[in-house]
mmCIF file of C-alpha atoms in Angstrom:
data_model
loop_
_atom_site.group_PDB
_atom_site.id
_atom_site.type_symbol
_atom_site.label_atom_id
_atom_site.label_comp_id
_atom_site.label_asym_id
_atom_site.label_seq_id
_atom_site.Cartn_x
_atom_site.Cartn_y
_atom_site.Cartn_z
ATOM 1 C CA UNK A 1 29.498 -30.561 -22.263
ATOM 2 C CA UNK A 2 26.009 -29.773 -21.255
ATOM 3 C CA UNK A 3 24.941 -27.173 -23.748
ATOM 4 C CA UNK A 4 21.738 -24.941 -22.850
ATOM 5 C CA UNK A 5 20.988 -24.296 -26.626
ATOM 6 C CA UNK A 6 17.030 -24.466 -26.623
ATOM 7 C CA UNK A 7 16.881 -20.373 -25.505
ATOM 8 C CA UNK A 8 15.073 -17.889 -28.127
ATOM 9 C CA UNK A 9 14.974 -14.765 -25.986
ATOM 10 C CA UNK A 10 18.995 -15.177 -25.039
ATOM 11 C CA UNK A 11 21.605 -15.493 -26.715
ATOM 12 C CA UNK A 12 25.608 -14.850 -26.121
ATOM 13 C CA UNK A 13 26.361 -13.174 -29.549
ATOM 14 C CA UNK A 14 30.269 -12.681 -28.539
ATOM 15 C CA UNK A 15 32.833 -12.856 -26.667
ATOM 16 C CA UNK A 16 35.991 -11.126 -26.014
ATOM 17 C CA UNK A 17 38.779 -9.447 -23.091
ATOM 18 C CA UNK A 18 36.677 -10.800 -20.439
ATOM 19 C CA UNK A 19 33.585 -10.015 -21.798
ATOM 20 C CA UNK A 20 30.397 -11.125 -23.126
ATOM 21 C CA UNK A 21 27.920 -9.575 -25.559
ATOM 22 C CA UNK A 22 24.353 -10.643 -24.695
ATOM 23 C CA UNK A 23 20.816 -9.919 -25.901
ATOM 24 C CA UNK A 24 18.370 -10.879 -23.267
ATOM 25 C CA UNK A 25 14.874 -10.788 -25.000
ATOM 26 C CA UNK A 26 15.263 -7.111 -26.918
ATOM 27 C CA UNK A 27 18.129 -5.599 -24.684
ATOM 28 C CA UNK A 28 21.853 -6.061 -25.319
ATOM 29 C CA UNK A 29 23.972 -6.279 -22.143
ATOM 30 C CA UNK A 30 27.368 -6.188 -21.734
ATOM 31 C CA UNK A 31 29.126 -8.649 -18.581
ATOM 32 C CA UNK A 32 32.009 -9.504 -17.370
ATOM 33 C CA UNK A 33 33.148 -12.796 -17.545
ATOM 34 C CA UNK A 34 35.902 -14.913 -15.935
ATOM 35 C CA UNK A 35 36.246 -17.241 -18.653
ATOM 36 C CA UNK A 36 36.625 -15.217 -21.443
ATOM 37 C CA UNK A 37 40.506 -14.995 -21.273
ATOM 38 C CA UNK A 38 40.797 -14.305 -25.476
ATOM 39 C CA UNK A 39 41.021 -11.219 -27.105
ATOM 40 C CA UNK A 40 39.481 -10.990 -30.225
ATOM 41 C CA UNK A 41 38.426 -8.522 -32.435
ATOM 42 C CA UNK A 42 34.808 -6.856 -31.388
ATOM 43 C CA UNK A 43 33.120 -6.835 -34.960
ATOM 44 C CA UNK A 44 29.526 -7.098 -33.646
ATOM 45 C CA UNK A 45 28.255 -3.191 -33.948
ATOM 46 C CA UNK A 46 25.653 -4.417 -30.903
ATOM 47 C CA UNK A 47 29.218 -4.145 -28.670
ATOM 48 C CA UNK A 48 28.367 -0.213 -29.183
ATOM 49 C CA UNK A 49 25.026 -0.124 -28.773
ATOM 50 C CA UNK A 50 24.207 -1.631 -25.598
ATOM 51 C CA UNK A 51 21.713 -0.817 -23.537
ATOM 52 C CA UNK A 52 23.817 -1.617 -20.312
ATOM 53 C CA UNK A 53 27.349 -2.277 -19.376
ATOM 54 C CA UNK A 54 28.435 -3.683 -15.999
ATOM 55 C CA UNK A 55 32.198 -2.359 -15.110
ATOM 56 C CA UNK A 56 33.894 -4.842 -13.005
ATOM 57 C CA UNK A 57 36.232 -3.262 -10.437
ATOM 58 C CA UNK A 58 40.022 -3.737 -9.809
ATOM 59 C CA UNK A 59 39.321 -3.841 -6.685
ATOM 60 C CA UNK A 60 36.361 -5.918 -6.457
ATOM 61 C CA UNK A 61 32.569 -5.781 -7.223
ATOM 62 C CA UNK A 62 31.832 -3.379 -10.138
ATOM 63 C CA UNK A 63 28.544 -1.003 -11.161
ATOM 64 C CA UNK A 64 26.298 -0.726 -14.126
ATOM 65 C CA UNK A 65 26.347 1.597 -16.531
ATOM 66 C CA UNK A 66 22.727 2.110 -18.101
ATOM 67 C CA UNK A 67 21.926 3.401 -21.464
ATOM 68 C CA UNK A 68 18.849 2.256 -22.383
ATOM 69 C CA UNK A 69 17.316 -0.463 -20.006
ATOM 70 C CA UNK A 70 14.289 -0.647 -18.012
ATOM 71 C CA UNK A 71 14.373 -1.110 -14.591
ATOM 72 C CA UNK A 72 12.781 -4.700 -15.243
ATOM 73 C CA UNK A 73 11.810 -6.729 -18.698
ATOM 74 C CA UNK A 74 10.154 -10.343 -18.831
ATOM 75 C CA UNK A 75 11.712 -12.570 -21.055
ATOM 76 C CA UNK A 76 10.792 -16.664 -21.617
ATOM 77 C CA UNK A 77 12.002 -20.206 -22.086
ATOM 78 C CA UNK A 78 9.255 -22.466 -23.908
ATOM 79 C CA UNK A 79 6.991 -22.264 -21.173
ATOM 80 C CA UNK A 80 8.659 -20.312 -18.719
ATOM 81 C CA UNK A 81 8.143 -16.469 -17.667
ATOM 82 C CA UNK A 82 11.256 -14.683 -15.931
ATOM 83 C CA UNK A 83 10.990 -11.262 -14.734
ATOM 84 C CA UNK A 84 14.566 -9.829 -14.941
ATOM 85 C CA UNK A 85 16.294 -6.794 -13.626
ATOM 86 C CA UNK A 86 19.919 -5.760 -13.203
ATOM 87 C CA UNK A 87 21.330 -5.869 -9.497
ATOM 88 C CA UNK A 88 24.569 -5.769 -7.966
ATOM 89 C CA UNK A 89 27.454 -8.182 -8.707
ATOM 90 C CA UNK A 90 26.511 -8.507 -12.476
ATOM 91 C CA UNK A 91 23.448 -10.332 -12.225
ATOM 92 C CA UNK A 92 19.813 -10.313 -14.094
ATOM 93 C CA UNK A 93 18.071 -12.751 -11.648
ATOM 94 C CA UNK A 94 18.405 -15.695 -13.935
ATOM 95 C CA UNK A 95 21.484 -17.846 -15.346
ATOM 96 C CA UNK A 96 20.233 -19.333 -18.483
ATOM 97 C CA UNK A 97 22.742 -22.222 -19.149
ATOM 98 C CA UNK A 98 20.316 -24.057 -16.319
ATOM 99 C CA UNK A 99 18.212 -24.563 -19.108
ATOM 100 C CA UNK A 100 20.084 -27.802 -19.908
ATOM 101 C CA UNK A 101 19.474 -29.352 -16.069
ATOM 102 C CA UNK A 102 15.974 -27.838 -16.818
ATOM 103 C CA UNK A 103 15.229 -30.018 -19.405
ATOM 104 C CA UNK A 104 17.283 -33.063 -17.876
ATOM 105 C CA UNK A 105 15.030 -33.251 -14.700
ATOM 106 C CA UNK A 106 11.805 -31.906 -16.475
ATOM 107 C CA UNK A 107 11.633 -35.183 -18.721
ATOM 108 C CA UNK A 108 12.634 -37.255 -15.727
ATOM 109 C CA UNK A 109 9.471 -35.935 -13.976
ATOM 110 C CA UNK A 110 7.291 -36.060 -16.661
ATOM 111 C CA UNK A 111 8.242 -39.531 -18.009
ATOM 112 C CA UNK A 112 7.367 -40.798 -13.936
ATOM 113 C CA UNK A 113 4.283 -38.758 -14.032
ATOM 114 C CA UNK A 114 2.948 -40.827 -17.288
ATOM 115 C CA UNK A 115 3.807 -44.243 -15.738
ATOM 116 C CA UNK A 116 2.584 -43.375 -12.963
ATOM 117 C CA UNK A 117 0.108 -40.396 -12.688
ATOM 118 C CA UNK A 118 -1.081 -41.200 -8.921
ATOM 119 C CA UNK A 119 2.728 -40.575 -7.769
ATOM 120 C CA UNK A 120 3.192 -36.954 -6.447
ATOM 121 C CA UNK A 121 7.322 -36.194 -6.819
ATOM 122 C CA UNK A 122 8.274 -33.830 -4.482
ATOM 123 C CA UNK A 123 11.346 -32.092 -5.023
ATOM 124 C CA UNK A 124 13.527 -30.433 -2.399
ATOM 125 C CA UNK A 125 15.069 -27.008 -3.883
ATOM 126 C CA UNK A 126 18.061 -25.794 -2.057
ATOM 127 C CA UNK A 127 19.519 -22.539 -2.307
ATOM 128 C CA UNK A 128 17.305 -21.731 -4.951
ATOM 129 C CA UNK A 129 17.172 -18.354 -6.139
ATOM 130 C CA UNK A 130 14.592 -16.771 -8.100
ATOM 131 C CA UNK A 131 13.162 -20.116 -8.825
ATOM 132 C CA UNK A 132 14.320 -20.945 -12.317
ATOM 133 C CA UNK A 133 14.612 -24.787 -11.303
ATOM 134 C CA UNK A 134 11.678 -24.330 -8.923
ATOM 135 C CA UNK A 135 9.331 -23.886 -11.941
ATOM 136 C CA UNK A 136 10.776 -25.928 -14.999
ATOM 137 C CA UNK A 137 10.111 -28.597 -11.931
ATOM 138 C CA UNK A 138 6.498 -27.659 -11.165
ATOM 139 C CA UNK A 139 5.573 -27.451 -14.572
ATOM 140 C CA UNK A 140 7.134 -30.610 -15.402
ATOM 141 C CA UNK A 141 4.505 -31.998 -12.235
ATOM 142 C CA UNK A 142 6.704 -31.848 -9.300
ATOM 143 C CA UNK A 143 5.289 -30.647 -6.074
ATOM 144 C CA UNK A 144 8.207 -28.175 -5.025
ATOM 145 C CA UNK A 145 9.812 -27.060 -1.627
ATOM 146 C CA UNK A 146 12.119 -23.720 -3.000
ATOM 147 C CA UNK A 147 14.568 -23.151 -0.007
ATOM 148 C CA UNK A 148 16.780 -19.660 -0.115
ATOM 149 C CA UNK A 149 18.061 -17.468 2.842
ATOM 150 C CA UNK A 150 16.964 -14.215 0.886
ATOM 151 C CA UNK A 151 13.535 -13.147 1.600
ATOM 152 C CA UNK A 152 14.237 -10.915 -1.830
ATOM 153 C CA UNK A 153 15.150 -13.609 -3.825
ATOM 154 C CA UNK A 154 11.907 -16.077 -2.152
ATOM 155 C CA UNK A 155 9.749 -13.279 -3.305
ATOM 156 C CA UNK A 156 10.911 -13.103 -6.539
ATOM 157 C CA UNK A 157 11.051 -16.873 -7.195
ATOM 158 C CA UNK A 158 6.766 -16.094 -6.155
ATOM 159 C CA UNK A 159 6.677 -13.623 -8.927
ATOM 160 C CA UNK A 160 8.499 -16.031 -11.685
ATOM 161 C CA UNK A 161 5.970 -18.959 -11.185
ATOM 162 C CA UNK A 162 2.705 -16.402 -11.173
ATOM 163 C CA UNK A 163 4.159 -15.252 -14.365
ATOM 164 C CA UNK A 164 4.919 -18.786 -15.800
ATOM 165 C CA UNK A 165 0.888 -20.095 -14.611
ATOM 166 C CA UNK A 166 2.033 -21.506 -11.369
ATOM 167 C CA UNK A 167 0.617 -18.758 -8.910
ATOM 168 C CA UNK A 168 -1.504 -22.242 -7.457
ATOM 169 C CA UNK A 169 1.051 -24.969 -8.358
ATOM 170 C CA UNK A 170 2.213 -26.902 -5.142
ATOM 171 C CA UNK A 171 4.877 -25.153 -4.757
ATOM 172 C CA UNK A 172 6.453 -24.423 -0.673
ATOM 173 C CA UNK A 173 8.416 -21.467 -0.313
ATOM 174 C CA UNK A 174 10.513 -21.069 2.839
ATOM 175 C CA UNK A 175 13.096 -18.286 3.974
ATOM 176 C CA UNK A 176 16.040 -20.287 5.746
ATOM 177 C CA UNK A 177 19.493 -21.371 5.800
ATOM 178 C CA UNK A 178 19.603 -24.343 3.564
ATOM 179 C CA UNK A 179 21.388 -26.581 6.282
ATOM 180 C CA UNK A 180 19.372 -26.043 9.043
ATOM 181 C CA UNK A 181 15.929 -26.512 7.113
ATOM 182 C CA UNK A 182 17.434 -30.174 5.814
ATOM 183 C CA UNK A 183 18.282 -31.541 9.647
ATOM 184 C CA UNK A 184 14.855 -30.183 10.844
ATOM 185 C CA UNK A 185 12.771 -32.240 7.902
ATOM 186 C CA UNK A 186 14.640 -35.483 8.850
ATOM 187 C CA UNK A 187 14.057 -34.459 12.048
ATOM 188 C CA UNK A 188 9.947 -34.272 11.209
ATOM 189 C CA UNK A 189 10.237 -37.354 8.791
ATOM 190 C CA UNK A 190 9.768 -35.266 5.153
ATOM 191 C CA UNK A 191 11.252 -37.065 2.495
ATOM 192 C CA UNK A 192 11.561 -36.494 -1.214
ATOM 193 C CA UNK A 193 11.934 -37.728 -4.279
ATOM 194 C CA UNK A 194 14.762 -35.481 -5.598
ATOM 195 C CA UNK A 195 17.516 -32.618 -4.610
ATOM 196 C CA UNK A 196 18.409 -29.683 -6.446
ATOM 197 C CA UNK A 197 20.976 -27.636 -4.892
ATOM 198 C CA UNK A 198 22.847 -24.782 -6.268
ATOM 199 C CA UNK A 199 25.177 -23.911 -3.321
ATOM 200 C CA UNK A 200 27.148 -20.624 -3.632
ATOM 201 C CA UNK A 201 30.875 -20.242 -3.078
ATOM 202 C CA UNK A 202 30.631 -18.491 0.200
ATOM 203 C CA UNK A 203 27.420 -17.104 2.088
ATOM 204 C CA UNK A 204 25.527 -16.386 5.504
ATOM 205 C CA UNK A 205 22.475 -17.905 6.207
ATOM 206 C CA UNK A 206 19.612 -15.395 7.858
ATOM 207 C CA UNK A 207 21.512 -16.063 11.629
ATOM 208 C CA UNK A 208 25.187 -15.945 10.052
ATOM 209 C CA UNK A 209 25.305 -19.177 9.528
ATOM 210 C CA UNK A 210 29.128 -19.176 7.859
ATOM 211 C CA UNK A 211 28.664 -21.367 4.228
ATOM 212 C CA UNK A 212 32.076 -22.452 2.474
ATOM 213 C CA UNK A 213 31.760 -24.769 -0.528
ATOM 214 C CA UNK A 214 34.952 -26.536 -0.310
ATOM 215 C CA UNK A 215 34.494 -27.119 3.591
ATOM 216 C CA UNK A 216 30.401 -27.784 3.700
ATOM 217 C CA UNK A 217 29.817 -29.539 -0.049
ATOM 218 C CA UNK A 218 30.274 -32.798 0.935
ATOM 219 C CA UNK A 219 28.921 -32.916 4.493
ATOM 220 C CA UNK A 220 25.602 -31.604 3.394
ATOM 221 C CA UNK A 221 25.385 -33.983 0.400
ATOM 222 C CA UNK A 222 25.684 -36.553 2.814
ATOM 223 C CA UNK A 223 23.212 -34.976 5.164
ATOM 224 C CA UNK A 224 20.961 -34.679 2.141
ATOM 225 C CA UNK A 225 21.280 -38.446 1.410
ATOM 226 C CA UNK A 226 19.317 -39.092 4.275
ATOM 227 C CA UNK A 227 16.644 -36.741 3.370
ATOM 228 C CA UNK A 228 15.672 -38.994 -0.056
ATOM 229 C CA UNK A 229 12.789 -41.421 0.339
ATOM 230 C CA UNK A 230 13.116 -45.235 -0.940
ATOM 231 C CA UNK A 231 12.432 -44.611 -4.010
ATOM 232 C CA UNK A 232 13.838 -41.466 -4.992
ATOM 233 C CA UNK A 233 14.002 -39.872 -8.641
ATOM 234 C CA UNK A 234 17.238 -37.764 -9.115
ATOM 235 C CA UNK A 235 19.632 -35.413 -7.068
ATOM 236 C CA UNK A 236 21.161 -32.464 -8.924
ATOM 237 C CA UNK A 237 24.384 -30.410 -7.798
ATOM 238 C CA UNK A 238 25.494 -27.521 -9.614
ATOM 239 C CA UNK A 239 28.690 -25.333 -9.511
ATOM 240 C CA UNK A 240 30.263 -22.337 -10.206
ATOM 241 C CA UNK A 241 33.526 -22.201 -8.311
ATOM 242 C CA UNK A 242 36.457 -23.252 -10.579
ATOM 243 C CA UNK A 243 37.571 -25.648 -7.785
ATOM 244 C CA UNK A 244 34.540 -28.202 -8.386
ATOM 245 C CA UNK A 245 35.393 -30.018 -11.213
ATOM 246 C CA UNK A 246 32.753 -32.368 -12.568
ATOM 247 C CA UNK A 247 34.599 -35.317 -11.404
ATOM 248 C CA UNK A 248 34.562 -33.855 -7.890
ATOM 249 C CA UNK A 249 30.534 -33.473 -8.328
ATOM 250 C CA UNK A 250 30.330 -37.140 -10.084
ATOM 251 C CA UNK A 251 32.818 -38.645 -7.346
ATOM 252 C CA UNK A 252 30.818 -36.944 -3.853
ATOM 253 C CA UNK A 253 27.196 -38.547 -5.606
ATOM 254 C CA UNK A 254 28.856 -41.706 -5.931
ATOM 255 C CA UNK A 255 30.025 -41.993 -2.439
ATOM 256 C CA UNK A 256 26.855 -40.441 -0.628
ATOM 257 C CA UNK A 257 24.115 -41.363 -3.097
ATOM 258 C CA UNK A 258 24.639 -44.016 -5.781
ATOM 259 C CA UNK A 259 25.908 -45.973 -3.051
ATOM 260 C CA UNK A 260 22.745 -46.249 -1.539
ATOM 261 C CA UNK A 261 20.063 -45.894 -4.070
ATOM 262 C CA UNK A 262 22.533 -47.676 -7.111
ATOM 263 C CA UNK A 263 21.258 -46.341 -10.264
ATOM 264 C CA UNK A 264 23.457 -43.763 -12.351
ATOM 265 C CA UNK A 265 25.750 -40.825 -12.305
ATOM 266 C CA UNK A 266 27.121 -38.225 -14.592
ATOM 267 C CA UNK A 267 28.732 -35.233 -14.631
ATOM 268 C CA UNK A 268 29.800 -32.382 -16.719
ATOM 269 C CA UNK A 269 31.029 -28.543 -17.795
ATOM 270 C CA UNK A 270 27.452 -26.581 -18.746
ATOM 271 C CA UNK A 271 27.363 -24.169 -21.424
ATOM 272 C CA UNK A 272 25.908 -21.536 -23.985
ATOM 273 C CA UNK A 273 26.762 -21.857 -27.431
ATOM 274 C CA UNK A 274 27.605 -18.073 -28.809
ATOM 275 C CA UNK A 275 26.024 -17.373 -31.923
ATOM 276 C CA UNK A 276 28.669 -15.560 -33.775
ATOM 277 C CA UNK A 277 31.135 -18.503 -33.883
ATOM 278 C CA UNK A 278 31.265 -22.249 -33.293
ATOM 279 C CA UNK A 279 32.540 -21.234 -29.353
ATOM 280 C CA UNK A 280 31.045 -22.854 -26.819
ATOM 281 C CA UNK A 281 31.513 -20.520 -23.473
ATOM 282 C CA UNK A 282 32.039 -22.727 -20.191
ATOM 283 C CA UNK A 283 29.449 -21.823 -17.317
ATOM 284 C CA UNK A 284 29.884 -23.893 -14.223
ATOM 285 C CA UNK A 285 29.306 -28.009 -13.773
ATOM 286 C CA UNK A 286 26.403 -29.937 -12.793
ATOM 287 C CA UNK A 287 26.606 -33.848 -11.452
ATOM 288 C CA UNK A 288 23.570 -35.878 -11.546
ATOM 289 C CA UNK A 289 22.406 -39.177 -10.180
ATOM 290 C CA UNK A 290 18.992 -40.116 -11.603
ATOM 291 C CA UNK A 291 17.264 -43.891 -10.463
ATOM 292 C CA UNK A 292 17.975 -44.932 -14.229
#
C-alpha cells in the first residue's frame, strides 16, 4: 500500500462503526466512512469534542452538524496551501491520501527538470477538483492544464495555487467535460507529457454528458493514449469505487499505455496511517505507468 504519511496538519486519530476521527489543521471532524466496518471502543475524548459531525443518511446523502467550525480554514502540505470548507456529501475540498501520488509524480518532474532544465512537462489534469494534483505538479515545474466540469470547483482549484505561490505559474484552467476537451486537443494537435485523471463513479458533464466508470474507464484511457507525446513522462489513474481494483488500474495501463510507450507499471490500495494504532485505513487505488 501507498501510504500518504508525510501530512502535519491531518491526521486520522481513529476509527470506529463507520467512522473516522480527524483533525484537519486545529479542527476535529467527524466522517463517515465506508471502510470502517469495526467497532471498537471510542477512547479518544476528541470523539466528544468535535467541532463538526457529518450524519450520513439511511436513505442517502447526509448533513453536517457544526459545533465549532468556521465556514473555511487553510491548512498545508510542505509547500502546499489548501483552503478548506465543509460542503455537501461529506467533503472538505481536499482528500489527503493524494499526498502519496503527490510526491510520486512531483520527484518524477523534478528529477526531468534537473536533467534537463530546457524541457517544459506539460501535464494534462482531468477531472481535477480543487487542484490538489494541479499544484504539487506546478510546483514540482510542470506547466499544467486542470480540466473539471464544475466552474465551483475550477475556481477554487484558482484560489489553492494563489495560496500555495502559483497565482502566475503556467497553469490552464478550463471548465469542460473531461471527454470532450481530450478529442478536441488531438483534434488541434496538443500533446503532453503526462495524465492525471481522477474520474468519479458517476457524473454529468456541463451538457449532461452521462459519465459511468465501469462503462467509460477504459475507452477514455485509450482515447487518452493518443493524447501523450513521444516522449511522455507518466500517466496516473486514481479510484475510489470498490469495483477498480488495482489490478484492474495496472491491467487497462498495460494494454493502452505500456504497450506503446514500454517503460513501467504499478499499482496499488492508497492510504492514511491513523495515529492511535498501527491501522492503516484503505482510501481508494492509484495505477501508474512512469517512462522508467
Amino acid at each position: 500500500m501507498w501510504l500518504a504519511d508525510g501530512w502535519k496538519d491531518y491526521e486520522v486519530i481513529d476509527t470506529s462503526s463507520g467512522e473516522k476521527l480527524e483533525r484537519w489543521g486545529e479542527y476535529i471532524l467527524v466522517r463517515p466512512d465506508p471502510q470502517v466496518l469495526w467497532d471498537t471502543k471510542r477512547q479518544d475524548t476528541r470523539w466528544k469534542k468535535k467541532n463538526a459531525h457529518y450524519h450520513r443518511s439511511n436513505k442517502g446523502g447526509g448533513e453536517w452538524e457544526f459545533f465549532d467550525l468556521p465556514k473555511q480554514w487553510k491548512i498545508q502540505y510542505k509547500d502546499l496551501v489548501f483552503n478548506l470548507q465543509p460542503f455537501s456529501f461529506k467533503h472538505t475540498g481536499l482528500f489527503p491520501e493524494q499526498a502519496a501520488n503527490w510526491e510520486w509524480f512531483g520527484d518524477l518532474i523534478r528529477t526531468q527538470k534537473s536533467q534537463h532544465p530546457e524541457r517544459e512537462i506539460k501535464v494534462l489534469n482531468l477531472f481535477a477538483y480543487t487542484g490538489g494534483a494541479t499544484i504539487a505538479a506546478a510546483k514540482a515545474g510542470a506547466s499544467v492544464t486542470h480540466v473539471d466540469a464544475s466552474k465551483g470547483m475550477v475556481t477554487w482549484a484558482k484560489e489553492n495555487a494563489a495560496l500555495s505561490g502559483l497565482e502566475e505559474a503556467p497553469i490552464r484552467y478550463i471548465v469542460d467535460d473531461c471527454v470532450k476537451f481530450v478529442e478536441r486537443e488531438i483534434r488541434r494537435g496538443n500533446f503532453y507529457d503526462a495524465v492525471i485523471m481522477d474520474p468519479p463513479s458517476y457524473g454529468r458533464g456541463p451538457k449532461g454528458e452521462i459519465w459511468k466508470i465501469e462503462e467509460s474507464i477504459h475507452p477514455f484511457v485509450k482515447l487518452c493514449s493518443g493524447i501523450l507525446n513521444d516522449n511522455p513522462l507518466f500517466f496516473l489513474i486514481n479510484s475510489y469505487t470498490t469495483g477498480l481494483q488495482p489490478a484492474v488500474l495496472a491491467y487497462l495501463l498495460g494494454v493502452e499505455i505500456k504497450s506503446k510507450y514500454n517503460g513501467n507499471v504499478q499499482a496499488d490500495e492508497i492510504g492514511l496511517p491513523v495515529s492511535s494504532n498501527s491501522l492503516i485505513l484503505p482510501c481508494g487505488a492509484s495505477g501508474r505507468w512512469s517512462c522508467r
